PDB file of C-alpha atoms in Angstrom:
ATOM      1  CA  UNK Z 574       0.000   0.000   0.000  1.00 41.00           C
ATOM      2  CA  UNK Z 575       1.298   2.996  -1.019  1.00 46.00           C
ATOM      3  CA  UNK Z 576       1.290   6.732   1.109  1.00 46.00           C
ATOM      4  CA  UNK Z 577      -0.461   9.347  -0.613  1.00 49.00           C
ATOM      5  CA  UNK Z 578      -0.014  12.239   1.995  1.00 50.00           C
ATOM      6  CA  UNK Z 579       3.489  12.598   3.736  1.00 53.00           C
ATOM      7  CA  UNK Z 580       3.383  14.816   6.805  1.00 55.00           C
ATOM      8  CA  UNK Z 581       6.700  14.736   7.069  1.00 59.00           C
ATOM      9  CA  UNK Z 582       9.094  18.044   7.101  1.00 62.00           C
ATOM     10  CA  UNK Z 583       6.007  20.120   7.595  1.00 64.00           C
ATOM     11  CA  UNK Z 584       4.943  19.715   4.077  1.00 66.00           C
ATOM     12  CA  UNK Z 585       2.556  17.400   2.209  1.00 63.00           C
ATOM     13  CA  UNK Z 586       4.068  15.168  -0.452  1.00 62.00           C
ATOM     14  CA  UNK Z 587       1.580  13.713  -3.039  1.00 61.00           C
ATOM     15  CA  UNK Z 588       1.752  10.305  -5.073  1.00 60.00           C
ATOM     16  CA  UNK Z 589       2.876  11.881  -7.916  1.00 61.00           C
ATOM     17  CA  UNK Z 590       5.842  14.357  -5.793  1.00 66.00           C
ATOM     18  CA  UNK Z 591       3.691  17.967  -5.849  1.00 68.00           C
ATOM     19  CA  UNK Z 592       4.218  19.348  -2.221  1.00 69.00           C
ATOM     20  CA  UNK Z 593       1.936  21.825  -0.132  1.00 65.00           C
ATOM     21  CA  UNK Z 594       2.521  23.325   3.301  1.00 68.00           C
ATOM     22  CA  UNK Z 595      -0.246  23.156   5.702  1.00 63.00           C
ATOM     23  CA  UNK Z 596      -1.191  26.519   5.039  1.00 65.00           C
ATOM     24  CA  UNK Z 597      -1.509  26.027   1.322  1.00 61.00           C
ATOM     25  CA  UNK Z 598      -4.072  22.587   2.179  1.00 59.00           C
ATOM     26  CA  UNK Z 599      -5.601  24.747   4.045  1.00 58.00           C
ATOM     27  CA  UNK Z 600      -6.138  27.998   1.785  1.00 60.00           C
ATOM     28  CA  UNK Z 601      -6.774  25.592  -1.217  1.00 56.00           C
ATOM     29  CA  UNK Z 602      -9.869  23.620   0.822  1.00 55.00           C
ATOM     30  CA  UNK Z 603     -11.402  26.561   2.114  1.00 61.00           C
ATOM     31  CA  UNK Z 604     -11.037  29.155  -1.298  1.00 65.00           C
ATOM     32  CA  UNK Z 605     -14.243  30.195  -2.950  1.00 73.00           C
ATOM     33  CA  UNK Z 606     -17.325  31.849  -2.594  1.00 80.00           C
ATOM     34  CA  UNK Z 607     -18.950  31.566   0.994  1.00 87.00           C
ATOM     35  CA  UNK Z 608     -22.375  30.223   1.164  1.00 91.00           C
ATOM     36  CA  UNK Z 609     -24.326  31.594   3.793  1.00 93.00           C
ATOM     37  CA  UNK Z 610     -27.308  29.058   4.670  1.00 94.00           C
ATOM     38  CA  UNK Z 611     -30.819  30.910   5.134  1.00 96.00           C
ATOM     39  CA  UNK Z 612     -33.462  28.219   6.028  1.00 95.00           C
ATOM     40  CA  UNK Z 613     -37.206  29.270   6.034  1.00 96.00           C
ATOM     41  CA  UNK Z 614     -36.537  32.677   4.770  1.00 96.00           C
ATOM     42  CA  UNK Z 615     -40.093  34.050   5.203  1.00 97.00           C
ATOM     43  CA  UNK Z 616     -41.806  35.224   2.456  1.00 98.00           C
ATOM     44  CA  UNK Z 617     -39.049  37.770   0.883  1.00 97.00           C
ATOM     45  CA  UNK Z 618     -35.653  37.903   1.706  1.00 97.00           C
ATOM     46  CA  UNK Z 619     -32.716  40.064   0.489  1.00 97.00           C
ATOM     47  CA  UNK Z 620     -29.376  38.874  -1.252  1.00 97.00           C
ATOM     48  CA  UNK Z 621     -26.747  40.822  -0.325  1.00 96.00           C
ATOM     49  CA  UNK Z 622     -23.364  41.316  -2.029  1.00 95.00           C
ATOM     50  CA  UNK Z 623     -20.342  40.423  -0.204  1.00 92.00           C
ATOM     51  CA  UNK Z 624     -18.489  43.715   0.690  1.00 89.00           C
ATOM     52  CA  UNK Z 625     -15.883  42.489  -1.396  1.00 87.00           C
ATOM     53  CA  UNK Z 626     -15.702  39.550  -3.862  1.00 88.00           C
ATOM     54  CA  UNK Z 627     -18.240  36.897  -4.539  1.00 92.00           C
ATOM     55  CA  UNK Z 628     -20.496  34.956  -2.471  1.00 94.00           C
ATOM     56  CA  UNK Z 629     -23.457  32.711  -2.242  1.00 94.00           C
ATOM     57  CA  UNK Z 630     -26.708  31.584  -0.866  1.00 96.00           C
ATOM     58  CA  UNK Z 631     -28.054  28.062  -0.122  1.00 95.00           C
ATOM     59  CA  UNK Z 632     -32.014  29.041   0.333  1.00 96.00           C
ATOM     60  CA  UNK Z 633     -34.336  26.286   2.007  1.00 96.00           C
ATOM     61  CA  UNK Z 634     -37.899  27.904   1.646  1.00 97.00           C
ATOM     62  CA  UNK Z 635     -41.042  27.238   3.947  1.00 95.00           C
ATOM     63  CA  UNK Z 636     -43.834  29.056   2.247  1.00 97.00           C
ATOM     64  CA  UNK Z 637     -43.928  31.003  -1.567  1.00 97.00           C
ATOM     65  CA  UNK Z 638     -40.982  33.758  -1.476  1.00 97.00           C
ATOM     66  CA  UNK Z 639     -39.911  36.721  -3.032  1.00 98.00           C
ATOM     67  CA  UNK Z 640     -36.258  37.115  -3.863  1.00 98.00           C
ATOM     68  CA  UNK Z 641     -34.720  41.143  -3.704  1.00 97.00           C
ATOM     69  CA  UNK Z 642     -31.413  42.184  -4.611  1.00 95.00           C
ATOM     70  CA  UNK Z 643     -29.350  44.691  -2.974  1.00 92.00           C
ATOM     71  CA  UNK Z 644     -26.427  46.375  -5.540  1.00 84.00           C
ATOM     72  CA  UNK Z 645     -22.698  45.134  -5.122  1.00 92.00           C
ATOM     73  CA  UNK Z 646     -19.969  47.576  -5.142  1.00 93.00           C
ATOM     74  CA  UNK Z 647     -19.312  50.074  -7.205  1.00 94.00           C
ATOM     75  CA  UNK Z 648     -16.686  49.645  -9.213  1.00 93.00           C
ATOM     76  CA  UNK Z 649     -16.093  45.736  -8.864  1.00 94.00           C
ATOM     77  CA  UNK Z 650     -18.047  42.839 -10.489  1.00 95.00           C
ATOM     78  CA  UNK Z 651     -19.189  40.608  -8.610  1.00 96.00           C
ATOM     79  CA  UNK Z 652     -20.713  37.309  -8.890  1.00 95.00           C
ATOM     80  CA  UNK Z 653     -24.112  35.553  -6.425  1.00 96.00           C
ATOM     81  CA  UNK Z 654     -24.584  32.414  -6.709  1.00 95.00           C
ATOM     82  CA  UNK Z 655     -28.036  31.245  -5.294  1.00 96.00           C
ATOM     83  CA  UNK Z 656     -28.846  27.696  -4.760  1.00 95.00           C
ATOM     84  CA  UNK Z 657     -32.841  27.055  -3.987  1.00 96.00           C
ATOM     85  CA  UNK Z 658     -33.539  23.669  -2.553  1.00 95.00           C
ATOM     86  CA  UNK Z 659     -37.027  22.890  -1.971  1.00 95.00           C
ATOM     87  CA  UNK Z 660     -38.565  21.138   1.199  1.00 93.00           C
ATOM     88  CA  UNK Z 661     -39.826  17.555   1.438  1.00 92.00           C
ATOM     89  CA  UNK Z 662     -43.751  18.724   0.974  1.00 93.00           C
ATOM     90  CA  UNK Z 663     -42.476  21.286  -1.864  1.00 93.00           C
ATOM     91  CA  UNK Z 664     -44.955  24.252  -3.062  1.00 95.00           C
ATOM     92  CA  UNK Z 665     -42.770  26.982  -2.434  1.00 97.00           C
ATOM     93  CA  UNK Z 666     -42.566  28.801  -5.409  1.00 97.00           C
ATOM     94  CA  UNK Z 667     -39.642  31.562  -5.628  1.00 97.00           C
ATOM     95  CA  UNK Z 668     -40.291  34.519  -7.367  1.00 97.00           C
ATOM     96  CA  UNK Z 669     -36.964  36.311  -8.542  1.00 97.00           C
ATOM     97  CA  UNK Z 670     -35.965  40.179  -8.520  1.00 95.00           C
ATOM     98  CA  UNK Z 671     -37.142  42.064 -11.174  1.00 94.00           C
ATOM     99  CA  UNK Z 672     -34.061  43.963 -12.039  1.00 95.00           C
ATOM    100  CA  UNK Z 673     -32.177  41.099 -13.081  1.00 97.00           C
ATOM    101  CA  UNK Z 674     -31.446  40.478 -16.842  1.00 97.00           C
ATOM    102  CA  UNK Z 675     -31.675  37.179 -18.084  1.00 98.00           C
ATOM    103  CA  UNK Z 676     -30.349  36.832 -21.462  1.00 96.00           C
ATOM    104  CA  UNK Z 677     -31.807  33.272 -21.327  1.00 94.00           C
ATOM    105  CA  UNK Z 678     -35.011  34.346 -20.091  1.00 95.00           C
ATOM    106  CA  UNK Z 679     -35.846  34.113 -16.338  1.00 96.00           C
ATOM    107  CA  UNK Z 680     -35.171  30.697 -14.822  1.00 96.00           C
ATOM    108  CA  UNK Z 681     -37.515  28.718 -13.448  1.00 94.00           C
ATOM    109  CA  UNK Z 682     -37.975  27.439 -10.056  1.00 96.00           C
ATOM    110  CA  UNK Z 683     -39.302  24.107  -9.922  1.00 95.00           C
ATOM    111  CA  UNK Z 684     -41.462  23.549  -7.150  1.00 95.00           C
ATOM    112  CA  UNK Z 685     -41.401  19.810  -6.887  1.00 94.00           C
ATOM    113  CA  UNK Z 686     -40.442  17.901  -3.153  1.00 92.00           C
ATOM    114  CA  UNK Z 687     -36.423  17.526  -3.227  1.00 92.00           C
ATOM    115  CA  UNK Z 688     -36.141  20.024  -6.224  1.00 94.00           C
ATOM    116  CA  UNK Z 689     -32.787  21.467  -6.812  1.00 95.00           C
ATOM    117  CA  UNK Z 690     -31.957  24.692  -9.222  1.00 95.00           C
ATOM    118  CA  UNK Z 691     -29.450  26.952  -9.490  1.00 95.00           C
ATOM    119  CA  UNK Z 692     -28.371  30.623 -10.732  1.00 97.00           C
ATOM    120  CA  UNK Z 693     -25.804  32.673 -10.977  1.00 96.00           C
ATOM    121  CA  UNK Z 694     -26.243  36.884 -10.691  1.00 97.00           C
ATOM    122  CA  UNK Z 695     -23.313  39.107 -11.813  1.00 97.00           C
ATOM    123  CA  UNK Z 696     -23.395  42.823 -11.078  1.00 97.00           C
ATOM    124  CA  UNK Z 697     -21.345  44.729 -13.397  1.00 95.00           C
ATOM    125  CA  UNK Z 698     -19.923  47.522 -11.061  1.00 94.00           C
ATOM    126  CA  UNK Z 699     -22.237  50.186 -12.078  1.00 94.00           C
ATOM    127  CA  UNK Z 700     -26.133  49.287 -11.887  1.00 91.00           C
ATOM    128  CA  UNK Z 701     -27.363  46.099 -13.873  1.00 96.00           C
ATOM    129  CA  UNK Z 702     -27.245  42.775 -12.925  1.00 97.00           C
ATOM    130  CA  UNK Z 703     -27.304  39.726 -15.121  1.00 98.00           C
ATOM    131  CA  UNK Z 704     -28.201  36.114 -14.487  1.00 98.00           C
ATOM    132  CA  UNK Z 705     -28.202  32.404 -16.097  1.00 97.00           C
ATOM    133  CA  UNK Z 706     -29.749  29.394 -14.641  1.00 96.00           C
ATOM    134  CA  UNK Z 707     -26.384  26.950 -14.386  1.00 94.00           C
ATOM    135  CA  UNK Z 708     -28.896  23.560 -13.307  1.00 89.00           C
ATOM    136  CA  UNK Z 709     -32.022  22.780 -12.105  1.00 83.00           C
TER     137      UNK Z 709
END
């Protein structure tokens, strides 16, 4: 049996001889977007822009809700993604923001028990935002 992680001198040696410190394992397991969880968000919520860079939502809705969008920074793009899980019974329909251009045409949110979708939203650093479904 061969060793595919080597601890040893403080560094991690793979099976095929790349090496990473600890801190490297570490920054490369925990880069990304952050996903902030928001279970049973009422009947509207708000999706904020990080204050800097990109971020996400994971959104478990209770009842029928009604997505808003705050603008991201001036200046910077930025990209949301917003993951929209729906609950065992289902039902909840999710209404998205109106100022969001979908060159696609605005995705829909299937309502089904278990249902999955995603989107992505990009504000351009000025005042539009632009989405596409990426699954669901």
């Amino acid at each position: 049996m061969s060793i595919l992680l080597d601890f040893s001198a403080g560094i991690a040696s793979g099976g095929r001889g790349n090496t990473l410190s600890g801190g490297q394992i570490v920054d490369a397991i925990t880069s990304g977007a952050p996903m902030t969880t928001i279970v049973n968000p009422g009947a509207a919520y708000v999706l904020s822009y990080a204050a800097a860079g990109d971020n996400g939502y994971r959104i478990m809705p209770d009842m029928a809700c009604s997505l808003t969008l705050s603008d991201g920074q001036k200046g910077q793009i930025q990209i949301m993604r917003v993951l929209i899980i729906q609950p065992p019974d289902g039902n909840c329909v999710v209404t998205w923001p109106s100022n969001i251009i979908w060159p696609d045409g605005t995705p829909f949110v299937d309502s089904r028990s278990g249902a999955v979708m995603c989107a992505e939203i990009m504000f351009d650093g000025d005042d539009r935002h632009y989405g596409r479904r990426i699954f669901g």
